[in-house]
Amino acid sequence: MRFNKAKCRVLPWLDMSQERALAAQKANCILGCIQRSVASRSREGILPLYSALVRPHLEYCIQLWSPQHKKDMEVLERVQRRAMKMMRGMEHLSYEDRLTELGLFSLEKRRLWGDLLAAFQYFKGAYRKDGDRHFSRACCDRTSSNGAHTVQRMYGCDLLEDGSTRGYRQDAYDGRDFIAFDMDTMTFTAADAAAQITERKWVEAGTVAEMLGKEAHGILTLYCRAYGFYPRRITVSWLKDGEVRDQDTEWGSVAPNSNGTYYTWASIEARPEEKDMYRCRVEHASLPEPILFAWEPESNLLIIVLAVAVAVLAVIAIIAGFAFWKYRSGRALGPASKKAVEGMQGLGAQEGLLTA
């Protein structure tokens, strides 16, 4: 097969900007048909047709293709600006005020809203078994003006290596830092004047009771390793109380050994008190039937050997130190000291004879 250089010329044209321009052109054509067909320019006549026939094309572009370039967003936004100008009775309002009056968003905010909804649905489904709620919908309007705003809140508690805990809470408003709470000093830090108003309200509210809490439990990572099997195809899975837990299992790739066989592994996280409930099942063509393996703690032989070795070295060091001290003590006496000691011993012997 030979490389076709002519096809490389197509690659620079694979750009979504052209697709967005075509979508904007189609939306403009539909908007022109509405303008020529509808005699009344009231919002009651234009808005339903625009929402049903034109805006879906624009929302499709901003939600499907990413990243979004500013120039491409402007091309699509101009279509919506034209539709807003077609409606009578709002000539004195700005573009943003017209959108607010009609209950619409700019395309940029609509894209952000769609991304947040997608993230909300993802986290809600991914963490449903634990009951966590990473996002919540406010049931009341706390803004003093119309329009959509985004509030982000991050809070939690970290368990440090030394056993201590560290809490945190940070709030952001429309993508910017708003206010944070310092757990060490028990004070708020406001990012701007608007946040200072919120800070005063929260300080005046006083201390509230504990609302959220979760105990920290140790987590074990159980590994099931298979070595030296052939052929390559193998199934390694973890079971809890006889139920396959593939959704919680992480697998390693099936890699070759130097002798032509293969090896692989599978791991799963478990609570220490539930470790006896797990079994590893291995299915392979060389086995007459699947085999179940119970989890076994790793051997402490290495730790025991190291402890014994350290103890032996400590005893040897003590003996060597004592011998060296005795040797230095003998040399410190010298010849004169030895003669004095011998003289004292002889004197003691004479006194013994006299006494006898």
Short mmCIF file of C-alpha atoms in Angstrom, two decimals:
data_model
loop_
_atom_site.label_atom_id
_atom_site.label_comp_id
_atom_site.label_asym_id
_atom_site.label_seq_id
_atom_site.Cartn_x
_atom_site.Cartn_y
_atom_site.Cartn_z
CA MET A 1 0.00 0.00 0.00
CA ARG A 2 1.40 3.37 -1.04
CA PHE A 3 0.81 6.62 0.81
CA ASN A 4 -1.55 8.95 -1.05
CA LYS A 5 -0.24 12.49 -0.65
CA ALA A 6 -3.26 13.98 -2.40
CA LYS A 7 -5.55 12.97 0.44
CA CYS A 8 -3.47 14.98 2.90
CA ARG A 9 -4.83 18.14 1.31
CA VAL A 10 -8.25 17.30 2.72
CA LEU A 11 -7.09 17.38 6.35
CA PRO A 12 -6.82 21.19 6.74
CA TRP A 13 -10.44 21.49 5.61
CA LEU A 14 -11.74 19.23 8.39
CA ASP A 15 -12.84 22.21 10.47
CA MET A 16 -16.17 22.64 12.22
CA SER A 17 -16.22 26.37 11.45
CA GLN A 18 -17.56 25.63 8.00
CA GLU A 19 -20.27 23.40 9.45
CA ARG A 20 -21.33 26.13 11.87
CA ALA A 21 -21.47 28.63 9.01
CA LEU A 22 -23.76 26.29 7.07
CA ALA A 23 -25.99 25.85 10.12
CA ALA A 24 -26.18 29.62 10.59
CA GLN A 25 -27.02 30.05 6.90
CA LYS A 26 -29.83 27.50 7.15
CA ALA A 27 -31.19 29.16 10.31
CA ASN A 28 -31.12 32.56 8.58
CA CYS A 29 -33.06 31.16 5.62
CA ILE A 30 -35.74 29.76 7.92
CA LEU A 31 -35.88 33.06 9.79
CA GLY A 32 -36.34 34.89 6.50
CA CYS A 33 -39.24 32.63 5.58
CA ILE A 34 -40.87 33.37 8.93
CA GLN A 35 -40.39 37.09 8.40
CA ARG A 36 -42.04 36.99 4.98
CA SER A 37 -44.87 34.66 5.97
CA VAL A 38 -46.00 36.13 9.29
CA ALA A 39 -47.73 39.47 9.08
CA SER A 40 -47.74 40.13 12.81
CA ARG A 41 -44.39 41.00 14.40
CA SER A 42 -45.57 40.49 17.97
CA ARG A 43 -43.72 38.14 20.30
CA GLU A 44 -46.75 35.85 20.38
CA GLY A 45 -46.39 35.27 16.63
CA ILE A 46 -42.61 35.19 16.19
CA LEU A 47 -41.32 33.54 19.38
CA PRO A 48 -43.07 30.13 19.01
CA LEU A 49 -41.89 29.79 15.41
CA TYR A 50 -38.34 30.85 16.29
CA SER A 51 -38.18 28.44 19.23
CA ALA A 52 -39.49 25.52 17.19
CA LEU A 53 -37.80 26.05 13.80
CA VAL A 54 -34.65 28.16 14.25
CA ARG A 55 -33.20 27.83 17.72
CA PRO A 56 -32.80 24.00 17.58
CA HIS A 57 -30.26 24.44 14.77
CA LEU A 58 -28.26 26.90 16.87
CA GLU A 59 -28.38 24.79 20.03
CA TYR A 60 -27.34 21.72 18.07
CA CYS A 61 -24.18 23.48 16.94
CA ILE A 62 -23.14 24.81 20.33
CA GLN A 63 -23.77 21.52 22.14
CA LEU A 64 -22.32 19.08 19.61
CA TRP A 65 -19.05 20.66 18.52
CA SER A 66 -16.31 21.60 20.94
CA PRO A 67 -14.17 23.59 21.53
CA GLN A 68 -16.09 26.69 20.54
CA HIS A 69 -14.27 29.54 18.84
CA LYS A 70 -15.42 33.06 19.57
CA LYS A 71 -15.86 33.91 15.90
CA ASP A 72 -18.06 30.85 15.38
CA MET A 73 -20.18 31.74 18.39
CA GLU A 74 -20.67 35.23 16.99
CA VAL A 75 -21.89 33.80 13.68
CA LEU A 76 -24.57 31.82 15.50
CA GLU A 77 -25.38 34.62 17.94
CA ARG A 78 -26.09 37.04 15.08
CA VAL A 79 -28.97 34.82 13.98
CA GLN A 80 -30.57 35.09 17.40
CA ARG A 81 -29.96 38.86 17.48
CA ARG A 82 -31.81 39.17 14.20
CA ALA A 83 -34.75 37.20 15.59
CA MET A 84 -34.91 39.47 18.65
CA LYS A 85 -35.02 42.57 16.45
CA MET A 86 -37.96 41.15 14.48
CA MET A 87 -40.27 41.36 17.50
CA ARG A 88 -41.98 44.69 18.05
CA GLY A 89 -42.45 46.35 21.39
CA MET A 90 -38.89 45.74 22.64
CA GLU A 91 -36.93 48.26 20.59
CA HIS A 92 -35.89 50.18 23.72
CA LEU A 93 -34.33 47.10 25.34
CA SER A 94 -30.83 45.80 24.85
CA TYR A 95 -30.13 42.34 23.48
CA GLU A 96 -29.57 40.82 26.93
CA ASP A 97 -32.71 42.47 28.30
CA ARG A 98 -34.76 41.14 25.39
CA LEU A 99 -33.55 37.61 26.11
CA THR A 100 -34.45 38.03 29.77
CA GLU A 101 -37.88 39.37 28.86
CA LEU A 102 -38.55 36.36 26.63
CA GLY A 103 -37.10 33.82 29.06
CA LEU A 104 -34.21 32.87 26.78
CA PHE A 105 -30.45 32.58 27.26
CA SER A 106 -27.59 33.63 25.09
CA LEU A 107 -26.05 30.72 23.19
CA GLU A 108 -22.93 30.84 25.36
CA LYS A 109 -24.98 30.49 28.54
CA ARG A 110 -27.11 27.80 26.90
CA ARG A 111 -23.97 25.78 26.16
CA LEU A 112 -22.78 26.18 29.75
CA TRP A 113 -26.21 25.16 31.03
CA GLY A 114 -26.12 22.03 28.89
CA ASP A 115 -22.64 21.09 30.12
CA LEU A 116 -23.73 21.48 33.74
CA LEU A 117 -26.81 19.34 33.17
CA ALA A 118 -24.69 16.65 31.52
CA ALA A 119 -22.24 16.70 34.41
CA PHE A 120 -25.13 16.57 36.88
CA GLN A 121 -26.61 13.51 35.22
CA TYR A 122 -23.21 11.83 35.04
CA PHE A 123 -22.33 12.30 38.70
CA LYS A 124 -25.85 11.48 39.80
CA GLY A 125 -25.71 8.15 38.00
CA ALA A 126 -22.10 7.30 38.79
CA TYR A 127 -22.43 7.82 42.53
CA ARG A 128 -26.02 6.73 43.04
CA LYS A 129 -25.02 3.67 45.09
CA ASP A 130 -23.30 5.83 47.72
CA GLY A 131 -26.11 8.37 47.88
CA ASP A 132 -23.74 11.26 47.17
CA ARG A 133 -25.16 14.39 45.64
CA HIS A 134 -22.49 16.45 43.97
CA PHE A 135 -24.99 18.88 42.47
CA SER A 136 -28.27 20.29 43.69
CA ARG A 137 -30.92 22.50 42.12
CA ALA A 138 -31.95 25.59 44.02
CA CYS A 139 -35.72 25.82 44.47
CA CYS A 140 -35.75 29.58 45.03
CA ASP A 141 -34.37 32.69 43.33
CA ARG A 142 -31.73 34.36 45.47
CA THR A 143 -30.62 36.89 42.88
CA SER A 144 -31.72 40.48 42.92
CA SER A 145 -31.81 40.72 39.12
CA ASN A 146 -33.02 38.60 36.25
CA GLY A 147 -30.79 36.24 34.35
CA ALA A 148 -29.03 32.96 34.97
CA HIS A 149 -26.08 32.65 37.33
CA THR A 150 -23.85 29.77 38.30
CA VAL A 151 -22.94 28.99 41.91
CA GLN A 152 -20.22 26.41 42.56
CA ARG A 153 -19.54 25.03 46.03
CA MET A 154 -16.77 22.70 47.11
CA TYR A 155 -16.65 21.35 50.63
CA GLY A 156 -15.41 18.26 52.39
CA CYS A 157 -13.08 16.76 54.95
CA ASP A 158 -9.66 15.22 54.33
CA LEU A 159 -8.11 12.55 56.53
CA LEU A 160 -4.37 13.26 56.72
CA GLU A 161 -1.61 10.68 57.11
CA ASP A 162 -1.01 11.58 60.76
CA GLY A 163 -4.64 10.82 61.60
CA SER A 164 -5.76 14.44 61.85
CA THR A 165 -8.57 15.92 59.77
CA ARG A 166 -8.75 19.04 57.64
CA GLY A 167 -11.97 20.60 56.46
CA TYR A 168 -12.53 23.04 53.62
CA ARG A 169 -15.32 25.01 51.99
CA GLN A 170 -15.10 27.34 48.99
CA ASP A 171 -17.81 29.10 47.00
CA ALA A 172 -17.57 30.55 43.49
CA TYR A 173 -20.05 32.77 41.64
CA ASP A 174 -20.21 32.82 37.83
CA GLY A 175 -16.84 31.12 37.59
CA ARG A 176 -15.01 33.46 39.99
CA ASP A 177 -13.89 33.02 43.59
CA PHE A 178 -16.55 34.40 45.91
CA ILE A 179 -16.04 33.38 49.54
CA ALA A 180 -14.10 30.74 51.46
CA PHE A 181 -14.09 29.51 55.04
CA ASP A 182 -10.84 28.93 56.94
CA MET A 183 -11.29 25.99 59.32
CA ASP A 184 -8.16 26.86 61.32
CA THR A 185 -9.16 30.42 62.21
CA MET A 186 -12.94 29.79 61.84
CA THR A 187 -13.30 32.93 59.70
CA PHE A 188 -14.61 33.76 56.23
CA THR A 189 -12.51 35.28 53.45
CA ALA A 190 -14.51 37.43 50.99
CA ALA A 191 -13.17 38.00 47.48
CA ASP A 192 -15.05 41.25 46.72
CA ALA A 193 -17.55 43.73 48.12
CA ALA A 194 -20.55 41.59 47.20
CA ALA A 195 -19.05 38.65 49.04
CA GLN A 196 -18.56 40.82 52.12
CA ILE A 197 -22.34 41.28 52.31
CA THR A 198 -22.77 37.52 52.28
CA GLU A 199 -20.03 37.19 54.88
CA ARG A 200 -21.83 39.56 57.26
CA LYS A 201 -25.09 37.64 56.85
CA TRP A 202 -23.44 34.32 57.58
CA VAL A 203 -21.55 35.68 60.59
CA GLU A 204 -24.76 37.16 62.01
CA ALA A 205 -26.49 33.80 61.56
CA GLY A 206 -24.10 32.28 64.09
CA THR A 207 -23.03 28.67 64.45
CA VAL A 208 -25.29 25.96 63.08
CA ALA A 209 -25.44 22.32 64.08
CA GLU A 210 -23.52 19.66 62.20
CA MET A 211 -25.42 18.81 59.03
CA LEU A 212 -23.09 16.48 57.14
CA GLY A 213 -20.70 13.85 58.37
CA LYS A 214 -18.98 10.68 57.24
CA GLU A 215 -16.66 8.38 59.09
CA ALA A 216 -13.36 7.46 57.52
CA HIS A 217 -12.83 3.75 56.98
CA GLY A 218 -9.71 2.04 55.76
CA ILE A 219 -9.92 0.53 52.29
CA LEU A 220 -8.13 -2.64 51.18
CA THR A 221 -7.09 -3.22 47.59
CA LEU A 222 -7.34 -6.94 46.81
CA TYR A 223 -5.28 -8.30 43.91
CA CYS A 224 -5.83 -11.53 42.01
CA ARG A 225 -2.83 -12.43 39.82
CA ALA A 226 -2.64 -15.18 37.21
CA TYR A 227 0.77 -16.33 35.93
CA GLY A 228 2.07 -18.77 33.33
CA PHE A 229 -1.12 -19.55 31.42
CA TYR A 230 -1.58 -20.38 27.73
CA PRO A 231 -3.46 -19.68 25.48
CA ARG A 232 -3.87 -15.96 25.97
CA ARG A 233 -7.63 -15.82 26.52
CA ILE A 234 -8.54 -15.80 30.23
CA THR A 235 -11.29 -14.43 32.46
CA VAL A 236 -10.42 -13.13 35.93
CA SER A 237 -13.26 -11.66 37.99
CA TRP A 238 -14.00 -10.75 41.60
CA LEU A 239 -17.12 -12.00 43.39
CA LYS A 240 -18.72 -10.69 46.55
CA ASP A 241 -21.09 -13.14 48.22
CA GLY A 242 -21.22 -15.03 44.94
CA GLU A 243 -22.17 -11.93 42.90
CA VAL A 244 -19.85 -10.77 40.12
CA ARG A 245 -18.56 -7.22 40.79
CA ASP A 246 -17.25 -6.25 37.35
CA GLN A 247 -18.37 -2.64 37.82
CA ASP A 248 -15.93 -2.30 40.76
CA THR A 249 -13.06 -4.33 39.27
CA GLU A 250 -9.97 -2.93 37.60
CA TRP A 251 -8.11 -5.21 35.19
CA GLY A 252 -4.54 -5.24 34.00
CA SER A 253 -3.61 -6.05 30.44
CA VAL A 254 -2.76 -9.63 29.45
CA ALA A 255 1.01 -9.43 28.92
CA PRO A 256 3.42 -12.08 27.57
CA ASN A 257 6.19 -13.77 29.55
CA SER A 258 9.61 -14.63 28.16
CA ASN A 259 8.67 -18.34 27.92
CA GLY A 260 5.63 -17.75 25.72
CA THR A 261 3.03 -17.83 28.48
CA TYR A 262 0.99 -14.89 29.75
CA TYR A 263 0.13 -13.15 32.99
CA THR A 264 -2.55 -10.69 34.12
CA TRP A 265 -4.23 -9.34 37.25
CA ALA A 266 -7.50 -7.94 38.57
CA SER A 267 -8.01 -5.73 41.62
CA ILE A 268 -10.95 -4.49 43.68
CA GLU A 269 -11.34 -2.20 46.67
CA ALA A 270 -13.00 -3.63 49.78
CA ARG A 271 -13.66 -2.70 53.37
CA PRO A 272 -11.47 -4.56 55.88
CA GLU A 273 -14.47 -6.07 57.66
CA GLU A 274 -15.80 -7.44 54.34
CA LYS A 275 -12.59 -9.00 53.02
CA ASP A 276 -13.75 -12.57 53.75
CA MET A 277 -16.77 -12.05 51.49
CA TYR A 278 -14.65 -11.76 48.33
CA ARG A 279 -13.52 -14.54 46.01
CA CYS A 280 -11.49 -14.44 42.81
CA ARG A 281 -12.75 -16.61 39.95
CA VAL A 282 -10.43 -17.70 37.15
CA GLU A 283 -11.71 -19.25 33.91
CA HIS A 284 -9.25 -20.66 31.37
CA ALA A 285 -9.16 -23.33 28.66
CA SER A 286 -6.55 -25.31 30.60
CA LEU A 287 -8.90 -25.66 33.59
CA PRO A 288 -11.68 -28.26 33.61
CA GLU A 289 -13.90 -25.78 35.47
CA PRO A 290 -13.61 -22.26 36.92
CA ILE A 291 -11.60 -22.05 40.15
CA LEU A 292 -12.41 -19.83 43.12
CA PHE A 293 -9.62 -18.41 45.25
CA ALA A 294 -10.17 -16.93 48.71
CA TRP A 295 -8.33 -13.79 49.70
CA GLU A 296 -5.28 -14.43 51.87
CA PRO A 297 -3.25 -11.73 53.64
CA GLU A 298 0.31 -11.29 52.48
CA SER A 299 2.94 -13.16 54.49
CA ASN A 300 4.76 -11.25 57.24
CA LEU A 301 7.90 -13.39 56.85
CA LEU A 302 9.93 -10.51 55.46
CA ILE A 303 9.00 -8.27 58.39
CA ILE A 304 9.90 -11.02 60.88
CA VAL A 305 13.28 -11.65 59.21
CA LEU A 306 14.10 -7.95 59.25
CA ALA A 307 13.15 -7.64 62.93
CA VAL A 308 15.34 -10.63 63.89
CA ALA A 309 18.24 -9.29 61.85
CA VAL A 310 18.01 -5.90 63.55
CA ALA A 311 17.92 -7.56 66.99
CA VAL A 312 21.00 -9.70 66.20
CA LEU A 313 22.92 -6.70 64.92
CA ALA A 314 22.03 -4.80 68.09
CA VAL A 315 23.36 -7.62 70.32
CA ILE A 316 26.56 -7.86 68.27
CA ALA A 317 27.06 -4.11 68.56
CA ILE A 318 26.63 -4.23 72.36
CA ILE A 319 29.14 -7.10 72.72
CA ALA A 320 31.67 -5.40 70.47
CA GLY A 321 31.31 -2.15 72.40
CA PHE A 322 31.83 -3.88 75.73
CA ALA A 323 34.94 -5.72 74.47
CA PHE A 324 36.39 -2.50 73.08
CA TRP A 325 35.78 -0.75 76.41
CA LYS A 326 37.58 -3.52 78.32
CA TYR A 327 40.50 -3.35 75.90
CA ARG A 328 40.83 0.43 76.27
CA SER A 329 40.58 0.12 80.06
CA GLY A 330 43.52 -2.35 80.14
CA ARG A 331 45.75 -0.09 78.06
CA ALA A 332 44.95 2.91 80.21
CA LEU A 333 46.73 1.38 83.28
CA GLY A 334 50.25 1.38 81.73
CA PRO A 335 53.53 -0.27 83.14
CA ALA A 336 53.81 1.94 86.26
CA SER A 337 50.27 1.25 87.23
CA LYS A 338 50.83 -2.48 86.82
CA LYS A 339 53.92 -2.35 89.13
CA ALA A 340 51.92 -0.45 91.73
CA VAL A 341 49.22 -3.05 91.58
CA GLU A 342 51.79 -5.86 91.94
CA GLY A 343 53.40 -4.05 94.91
CA MET A 344 50.06 -3.69 96.62
CA GLN A 345 49.38 -7.36 96.05
CA GLY A 346 52.79 -8.28 97.58
CA LEU A 347 52.18 -6.05 100.58
CA GLY A 348 48.86 -7.72 101.09
CA ALA A 349 50.55 -11.12 101.05
CA GLN A 350 53.12 -10.03 103.71
CA GLU A 351 50.38 -8.70 105.95
CA GLY A 352 48.66 -12.01 105.60
CA LEU A 353 51.80 -13.85 106.74
CA LEU A 354 52.25 -11.59 109.76
CA THR A 355 48.71 -12.04 110.78
CA ALA A 356 48.94 -15.75 110.49
#
